[in-house]
Coordinates of C-alpha atoms in Angstrom, one line a residue:
M120 CA 19.1 79.6 30.1
R121 CA 18.7 81.0 33.1
V122 CA 16.1 79.4 35.6
E123 CA 15.2 81.6 38.4
S124 CA 13.5 79.4 40.8
P125 CA 14.9 76.4 42.6
R126 CA 11.1 74.6 41.9
L127 CA 11.4 74.9 38.2
W128 CA 15.0 73.9 37.8
F129 CA 14.3 70.7 39.7
F130 CA 11.6 70.7 37.3
F131 CA 13.9 71.0 34.3
T132 CA 16.7 68.6 35.5
A133 CA 14.1 65.6 36.0
S134 CA 12.7 66.7 32.9
S135 CA 16.2 66.3 30.6
I136 CA 17.5 63.5 32.5
L137 CA 14.1 61.1 31.8
C138 CA 13.9 62.6 28.5
L139 CA 17.7 61.6 28.1
L140 CA 17.1 57.9 29.9
T141 CA 14.2 57.3 27.2
S142 CA 16.2 58.1 24.4
L143 CA 18.8 55.5 25.5
S144 CA 15.9 53.1 25.8
V145 CA 15.0 53.4 22.0
L146 CA 18.6 53.0 21.5
A147 CA 19.1 50.0 23.0
D148 CA 15.8 48.5 22.0
A149 CA 17.0 49.4 18.2
A150 CA 20.6 47.6 18.2
Q151 CA 19.3 44.7 19.8
P152 CA 16.9 42.2 16.8
P153 CA 12.7 41.3 17.7
L154 CA 12.8 38.3 19.8
P155 CA 10.5 36.1 17.5
S156 CA 6.9 35.7 18.6
V157 CA 5.6 32.0 19.8
D158 CA 3.2 31.8 17.0
T159 CA 6.9 32.3 14.5
I160 CA 8.6 29.4 15.9
R161 CA 8.2 26.3 13.9
E162 CA 10.1 23.2 14.0
P163 CA 11.3 21.9 11.0
P164 CA 9.1 18.9 9.1
P165 CA 10.3 15.5 10.1
S166 CA 12.3 13.9 6.9
I167 CA 12.9 10.4 5.9
R168 CA 15.5 8.9 3.5
L169 CA 14.4 5.7 2.1
S170 CA 15.6 3.1 -0.5
L171 CA 13.5 1.0 -2.2
D172 CA 14.2 -2.1 0.0
E173 CA 13.4 0.2 3.1
A174 CA 10.4 1.7 1.6
I175 CA 8.9 -1.9 1.1
A176 CA 10.0 -3.5 4.7
L177 CA 8.6 0.1 6.1
F178 CA 5.2 -1.1 3.9
L179 CA 5.1 -4.1 5.7
K180 CA 5.7 -2.7 8.9
Q181 CA 2.9 0.2 8.9
N182 CA 0.2 -0.1 5.9
F183 CA -3.0 -0.7 7.3
D184 CA -4.2 -2.8 4.4
V185 CA -1.5 -5.3 5.5
L186 CA -2.6 -5.0 8.9
I187 CA -5.9 -5.4 8.4
T188 CA -5.4 -8.9 6.1
R189 CA -3.3 -10.2 9.0
Y190 CA -5.8 -9.9 11.4
G191 CA -8.0 -12.1 8.9
I192 CA -5.4 -14.6 9.8
E193 CA -6.1 -14.4 13.1
S194 CA -9.8 -14.3 12.7
N195 CA -9.4 -18.0 10.9
K196 CA -7.4 -19.4 14.3
G197 CA -10.1 -18.5 16.2
Q198 CA -12.4 -20.6 13.9
E199 CA -10.0 -23.7 14.3
I200 CA -10.3 -23.5 18.0
T201 CA -13.7 -23.5 17.6
A202 CA -13.9 -26.6 15.3
A203 CA -11.5 -28.6 17.8
L204 CA -14.2 -28.0 20.9
F205 CA -16.3 -30.6 22.0
P206 CA -20.0 -30.0 22.9
N207 CA -20.4 -28.8 26.3
P208 CA -22.4 -31.4 28.2
L209 CA -26.1 -30.7 29.8
M210 CA -26.9 -30.8 33.3
T211 CA -30.4 -31.4 34.3
V212 CA -31.9 -30.8 38.2
G213 CA -35.5 -31.4 39.0
T214 CA -38.0 -32.2 41.8
L215 CA -41.0 -34.8 42.1
S216 CA -43.7 -35.1 45.0
S217 CA -47.0 -36.7 45.8
Y218 CA -49.4 -34.7 48.0
T219 CA -51.7 -37.6 48.8
Q220 CA -52.4 -39.6 52.1
G221 CA -50.9 -36.9 53.6
R222 CA -47.2 -36.7 51.9
T223 CA -45.6 -33.3 51.2
L224 CA -42.7 -32.1 49.6
S225 CA -40.1 -32.6 52.6
N226 CA -40.9 -36.1 53.3
S227 CA -42.1 -37.7 50.0
G228 CA -40.0 -35.2 47.5
Q229 CA -38.3 -36.8 45.2
L230 CA -34.9 -34.6 43.9
F231 CA -32.7 -35.6 40.9
G232 CA -30.0 -34.7 38.6
Q233 CA -28.8 -35.6 35.4
I234 CA -26.2 -34.9 32.7
Q235 CA -26.0 -35.6 29.1
Q236 CA -23.3 -35.6 26.7
L237 CA -23.2 -35.5 22.8
F238 CA -21.1 -37.6 21.2
E239 CA -20.4 -37.0 17.4
L240 CA -20.1 -40.0 15.3
A241 CA -18.5 -40.6 11.7
G242 CA -15.3 -38.5 12.1
K243 CA -17.7 -35.1 12.5
R244 CA -15.4 -33.1 14.9
G245 CA -12.3 -34.1 12.8
Y246 CA -13.3 -32.5 9.6
R247 CA -15.0 -29.5 11.1
V248 CA -11.0 -29.2 12.2
E249 CA -9.9 -30.2 8.9
A250 CA -11.8 -27.1 7.4
A251 CA -11.1 -24.8 9.9
G252 CA -7.2 -25.6 8.9
Y253 CA -7.6 -25.5 5.1
G254 CA -9.1 -21.6 5.9
T255 CA -6.7 -20.6 7.8
R256 CA -3.8 -21.4 4.7
S257 CA -6.2 -19.8 2.7
A258 CA -5.9 -16.8 4.7
E259 CA -2.3 -16.8 5.1
A260 CA -2.2 -17.2 1.6
A261 CA -4.2 -14.4 0.7
F262 CA -2.1 -12.0 3.5
E263 CA 0.7 -12.9 1.2
D264 CA -1.5 -12.0 -2.2
A265 CA -2.5 -8.7 -0.5
V266 CA 1.7 -8.2 0.0
R267 CA 2.3 -9.1 -3.6
Q268 CA -0.5 -6.7 -4.7
L269 CA 0.3 -3.8 -2.5
G270 CA 4.3 -4.2 -2.8
F271 CA 3.7 -3.9 -6.6
T272 CA 1.9 -0.5 -5.9
V273 CA 4.7 0.3 -3.5
K274 CA 7.3 -0.2 -6.3
D275 CA 5.7 1.0 -8.8
T276 CA 4.8 4.8 -7.2
Y277 CA 8.2 4.7 -5.9
Y278 CA 9.6 5.3 -9.5
R279 CA 6.6 7.4 -10.5
I280 CA 8.7 9.6 -7.9
Q281 CA 11.5 9.5 -9.6
L282 CA 9.8 9.6 -13.4
A283 CA 8.7 13.2 -12.5
Q284 CA 11.7 14.1 -10.5
R285 CA 13.8 13.0 -13.7
R286 CA 11.4 15.3 -15.8
L287 CA 11.4 17.6 -13.5
I288 CA 15.5 18.0 -14.0
L289 CA 15.0 17.9 -17.9
A290 CA 12.7 20.5 -17.9
E291 CA 15.1 22.6 -15.5
E292 CA 17.8 22.0 -17.8
N293 CA 15.5 23.3 -20.6
R294 CA 13.9 26.5 -18.7
D295 CA 17.7 27.8 -17.5
R296 CA 18.8 27.1 -21.2
F297 CA 16.2 29.4 -22.8
S298 CA 16.5 31.8 -20.0
R299 CA 20.1 32.8 -21.0
I300 CA 19.1 33.0 -24.1
L301 CA 16.2 35.4 -23.5
E302 CA 18.5 37.4 -21.9
I303 CA 21.2 37.7 -25.0
N304 CA 18.2 37.7 -27.0
T305 CA 16.3 40.7 -25.0
I306 CA 19.7 43.1 -25.7
R307 CA 20.6 41.8 -28.9
F308 CA 17.0 42.8 -30.1
K309 CA 17.4 46.3 -28.1
K310 CA 20.4 46.6 -30.2
G311 CA 18.1 45.9 -33.5
Y312 CA 20.1 42.9 -34.3
I313 CA 17.2 40.3 -34.5
A314 CA 13.7 41.1 -35.1
E315 CA 10.6 41.2 -32.9
V316 CA 9.1 38.0 -33.7
D317 CA 12.1 35.8 -33.0
L318 CA 12.1 37.3 -29.3
I319 CA 8.5 36.5 -29.2
R320 CA 9.3 32.9 -30.0
I321 CA 11.8 32.3 -27.6
R322 CA 9.1 34.4 -25.1
L323 CA 6.9 31.3 -25.5
Q324 CA 9.0 28.3 -25.5
M325 CA 10.1 29.8 -22.1
V326 CA 6.4 29.8 -21.2
D327 CA 5.8 26.0 -22.3
F328 CA 9.0 25.3 -20.7
H329 CA 7.8 27.0 -17.0
A330 CA 4.2 24.9 -17.7
Q331 CA 7.0 21.6 -18.1
V332 CA 8.4 22.3 -14.4
I333 CA 5.2 23.0 -12.6
Q334 CA 4.0 19.6 -14.3
S335 CA 6.4 17.9 -12.8
L336 CA 6.6 19.2 -9.7
Q337 CA 2.8 18.6 -9.4
D338 CA 3.5 14.9 -10.6
A339 CA 6.1 14.4 -7.7
E340 CA 4.4 16.1 -5.5
S341 CA 1.3 13.7 -6.0
A342 CA 3.4 10.8 -6.1
R343 CA 5.1 11.7 -2.6
G344 CA 1.3 11.7 -1.4
D345 CA 0.3 8.1 -2.6
L346 CA 3.7 6.9 -1.0
R347 CA 3.4 8.1 2.1
Q348 CA 0.0 7.2 2.3
L349 CA 1.1 3.2 1.3
L350 CA 4.0 3.7 4.2
R351 CA 1.7 5.5 6.7
L352 CA 3.9 8.8 7.0
S353 CA 2.7 12.1 8.3
P354 CA 1.8 14.6 5.0
K355 CA 4.2 16.6 6.5
T356 CA 7.3 14.3 6.2
A357 CA 9.5 15.0 3.8
V358 CA 10.6 11.6 2.1
E359 CA 14.5 11.2 0.2
L360 CA 14.5 8.4 -2.4
T361 CA 17.8 6.9 -2.6
T362 CA 17.4 3.9 -5.0
E363 CA 18.2 5.6 -8.9
M364 CA 16.0 4.7 -11.9
D365 CA 18.8 3.4 -13.6
F366 CA 18.9 0.5 -16.7
R367 CA 19.2 -3.0 -15.5
R368 CA 18.7 -5.4 -18.4
I369 CA 17.3 -8.4 -17.5
D370 CA 16.5 -11.5 -19.7
P371 CA 14.4 -14.2 -18.2
D372 CA 13.2 -17.5 -18.9
I373 CA 10.0 -17.9 -19.4
N374 CA 9.1 -21.4 -19.7
K375 CA 11.1 -21.5 -15.7
L376 CA 9.0 -18.2 -15.0
R377 CA 5.3 -20.2 -16.1
V378 CA 6.5 -23.0 -13.5
A379 CA 7.2 -20.6 -10.6
A380 CA 4.5 -18.5 -10.9
L381 CA 2.2 -21.7 -10.8
D382 CA 3.7 -23.0 -7.8
L383 CA 4.7 -19.8 -5.9
R384 CA 1.7 -17.4 -6.9
P385 CA -0.1 -17.1 -3.7
D386 CA -3.9 -16.3 -4.8
I387 CA -3.2 -19.8 -6.8
R388 CA -2.4 -21.5 -3.2
A389 CA -5.4 -19.6 -1.6
K390 CA -7.7 -21.0 -4.3
R391 CA -6.4 -24.7 -3.7
F392 CA -6.6 -24.3 -0.2
T393 CA -9.9 -23.4 -0.3
Y394 CA -11.1 -25.7 -2.6
S395 CA -9.3 -28.6 -0.1
Q396 CA -11.5 -26.4 2.6
R397 CA -14.8 -27.0 0.6
E398 CA -14.0 -30.8 -0.1
A399 CA -13.3 -31.2 3.7
D400 CA -17.2 -29.2 4.0
L401 CA -18.2 -32.2 1.7
K402 CA -16.9 -34.8 4.2
L403 CA -18.4 -33.2 6.7
A404 CA -22.1 -32.9 5.2
K405 CA -22.3 -36.5 4.2
A406 CA -21.1 -37.4 8.2
Y407 CA -23.9 -35.6 9.3
R408 CA -26.2 -38.5 7.8
I409 CA -25.4 -40.4 10.4
P410 CA -26.7 -39.2 13.5
D411 CA -24.9 -38.7 17.1
V412 CA -26.1 -40.3 20.4
T413 CA -26.8 -38.7 23.6
I414 CA -25.7 -40.4 26.7
A415 CA -27.2 -39.1 29.8
G416 CA -26.8 -40.9 33.5
G417 CA -28.5 -39.5 36.7
Y418 CA -28.8 -39.8 40.3
A419 CA -32.6 -39.5 42.1
I420 CA -33.1 -39.2 46.3
Q421 CA -36.8 -39.6 47.6
G422 CA -38.2 -38.6 51.2
S423 CA -38.7 -40.8 53.9
N424 CA -42.1 -41.7 52.8
G425 CA -41.1 -42.4 49.8
P426 CA -41.0 -46.2 47.9
D427 CA -38.2 -48.7 49.8
N428 CA -35.4 -47.7 47.1
P429 CA -34.4 -44.2 48.3
G430 CA -31.8 -43.9 46.0
Q431 CA -31.7 -44.2 42.3
V432 CA -29.2 -44.4 39.4
A433 CA -30.6 -43.9 35.7
L434 CA -28.4 -44.5 32.4
N435 CA -29.8 -43.6 29.3
A436 CA -29.1 -43.0 25.9
G437 CA -30.5 -41.7 22.8
I438 CA -30.3 -41.3 19.3
P439 CA -32.3 -39.5 16.6
L440 CA -33.6 -41.7 13.8
P441 CA -32.6 -40.7 10.2
L442 CA -35.8 -41.4 8.8
F443 CA -36.5 -37.8 7.0
N444 CA -34.0 -35.8 7.5
R445 CA -30.3 -36.9 6.4
N446 CA -28.7 -33.6 5.6
Q447 CA -29.8 -33.9 1.7
G448 CA -30.0 -30.5 1.4
G449 CA -26.6 -29.8 3.3
I450 CA -25.0 -32.3 1.1
R451 CA -26.0 -31.0 -2.4
Q452 CA -25.1 -27.5 -1.3
A453 CA -21.3 -28.3 -0.2
E454 CA -21.2 -30.6 -3.6
V455 CA -21.9 -27.1 -5.4
A456 CA -19.1 -25.4 -3.3
V457 CA -17.0 -28.0 -4.4
Q458 CA -17.6 -27.6 -8.4
S459 CA -17.3 -23.4 -7.7
A460 CA -13.9 -23.4 -6.4
E461 CA -12.4 -26.3 -8.6
A462 CA -13.7 -23.3 -11.4
D463 CA -12.6 -20.9 -9.5
L464 CA -9.2 -22.4 -9.0
N465 CA -9.0 -23.0 -12.6
K466 CA -9.9 -19.4 -13.9
T467 CA -7.1 -18.2 -11.3
V468 CA -4.7 -20.8 -12.7
N469 CA -5.6 -19.5 -16.5
Q470 CA -5.5 -15.8 -15.4
V471 CA -1.6 -16.1 -14.1
E472 CA -0.9 -17.5 -16.8
N473 CA -1.8 -14.9 -19.3
E474 CA -0.6 -12.3 -16.9
V475 CA 2.8 -13.9 -16.8
D476 CA 2.8 -13.8 -20.8
V477 CA 2.0 -10.6 -21.4
A478 CA 4.4 -9.2 -18.5
Y479 CA 6.9 -10.8 -20.2
R480 CA 6.1 -9.8 -23.7
N481 CA 5.8 -6.1 -22.7
L482 CA 9.2 -6.3 -20.6
I483 CA 11.2 -7.3 -23.7
Q484 CA 9.6 -4.7 -25.7
S485 CA 10.6 -1.8 -23.3
R486 CA 13.7 -3.6 -22.9
R487 CA 14.5 -3.1 -26.5
L488 CA 13.5 0.7 -26.4
V489 CA 15.4 1.7 -23.6
E490 CA 18.4 0.1 -25.3
A491 CA 17.5 2.0 -28.4
Y492 CA 18.0 5.0 -26.6
V493 CA 21.2 4.1 -24.4
G494 CA 22.4 3.2 -27.9
G495 CA 23.5 6.9 -28.6
V496 CA 20.6 8.8 -29.4
L497 CA 20.4 10.5 -26.4
D498 CA 24.1 11.7 -26.7
D499 CA 23.1 12.9 -30.2
A500 CA 20.1 14.3 -29.5
R501 CA 22.3 16.5 -27.2
S502 CA 25.3 17.5 -29.4
T503 CA 22.6 18.8 -32.3
L504 CA 21.0 21.2 -29.8
N505 CA 24.3 22.4 -28.4
I506 CA 25.7 23.1 -32.0
V507 CA 22.8 24.2 -33.2
E508 CA 22.9 26.9 -30.2
R509 CA 26.5 27.8 -30.7
A510 CA 25.6 28.1 -34.5
Y511 CA 22.7 30.4 -33.6
E512 CA 25.1 32.9 -31.1
R513 CA 27.4 33.1 -34.2
G514 CA 24.4 33.8 -36.8
G515 CA 24.6 30.8 -38.5
A516 CA 21.6 29.3 -37.6
T517 CA 18.0 30.7 -37.5
I518 CA 15.5 31.1 -34.5
L519 CA 14.0 28.4 -35.4
D520 CA 16.4 25.9 -36.1
L521 CA 17.0 26.3 -32.5
L522 CA 13.5 26.0 -31.5
D523 CA 13.6 23.2 -33.4
A524 CA 16.5 21.5 -32.3
A525 CA 15.4 22.6 -28.6
R526 CA 12.3 20.3 -28.7
T527 CA 13.4 17.3 -30.6
S528 CA 16.3 17.4 -27.6
R529 CA 13.4 17.4 -25.2
T530 CA 11.3 15.1 -26.9
I531 CA 14.2 12.5 -27.0
Q532 CA 15.0 12.7 -23.9
Q533 CA 11.2 12.9 -21.8
N534 CA 10.6 9.5 -24.3
Y535 CA 14.1 7.9 -22.8
I536 CA 12.9 8.7 -19.5
E537 CA 9.4 7.6 -20.4
A538 CA 11.0 4.5 -21.5
L539 CA 13.2 3.9 -18.4
Y540 CA 9.8 4.0 -16.2
S541 CA 8.4 2.2 -18.9
Y542 CA 10.7 -0.7 -18.4
Q543 CA 10.8 -0.5 -14.7
H544 CA 7.0 -0.7 -14.4
N545 CA 7.2 -3.8 -16.3
L546 CA 9.7 -5.7 -14.8
F547 CA 7.8 -4.9 -11.5
Q548 CA 4.9 -6.1 -13.0
L549 CA 6.5 -9.4 -14.4
E550 CA 8.0 -9.9 -10.9
S551 CA 4.0 -9.9 -9.0
A552 CA 3.0 -12.0 -12.2
V553 CA 5.7 -14.7 -11.3
G554 CA 5.4 -13.9 -7.5
Q555 CA 8.8 -13.3 -6.8
E556 CA 11.7 -11.0 -7.8
I557 CA 13.9 -11.6 -10.9
R558 CA 17.5 -11.0 -10.9
S559 CA 18.2 -12.2 -14.4

């Protein structure tokens, strides 16, 4: 191409260089990966690994219900402080003047002041302090009882996650096994070696196992949500559990458990303290039959035109006469409160005794069931499925035999997982009923 004009030649050269630079820029941008936008940058969610003991410790530190119950103890301590305080004295200041015979407030007025103090008799203050002290101890025992009950919930929720995870593992194993069987039999069906109805049966079984996987995932997420709420963790926190749901044989002594429950259960101690508090309230109500004494002392200053005694000192005492009100209603109410507290205590004792017996029997029965599975049933179920699967691959068993063996193996293994969880649940229930951890 020939360019005659210098201007045209310059324009053509500049355009060529610009196109070349643009092409190089596009190629450079294409060679470099695009930078991520601000919206695509995400911090990984926090993760926490927890053993069962660590979960309990975190629960005691952060659970809202535990914190609220602990505040109740501080409130009762405030009542103790109030009960120990003495009544405030009363100060009275006044003037008195005569306006006859040229007297005025400035030359004949009287200025007087007086202080009164109430003195409580019959040990009223001591009874109030005693009742408030029992109230604080009852609140402390109620706090321990809240920890006992919520601690059981934390343990049970922890193992509900383990139960769901064990179900998930079992469902995934069965799904993967039948996924391989489905792939093989799809090829066999195309070659005409098996009937279509057998392939359909395998597909239906695959759907069932897939549904079990989804259900196990949902159960695990639900239990994790409950645990995060108990431990006051963010919903974004990934929780990994390190304590496995294993079988540990426990053979406790029921007689020792009954005695320990009556001594250690914090709800029984709380009811005992409440009963003692009501007895102190009754003593206080009876003490109010005796009136209190008010003692007052004062001093008066008179003006220049007053009597000959310009300074006067006064001292007096006052006491109500218990002619009509001798706190009859308060005493009756306090007596009923004592009877009610005693009945409530007896009810709690009876309830605890029954809880211990029921939890003990449930533990023994669930232990026997777990031991029956551990004795060889699980291995037999797995072996049977493997034998039938190999026989089916060689043509020595039908698809119905394989499906029946798979269902039996799944049922046995799932029942074992359920029995193991039930055993742990009943063990935690017995520990909660007794009020202490059971080691043997």
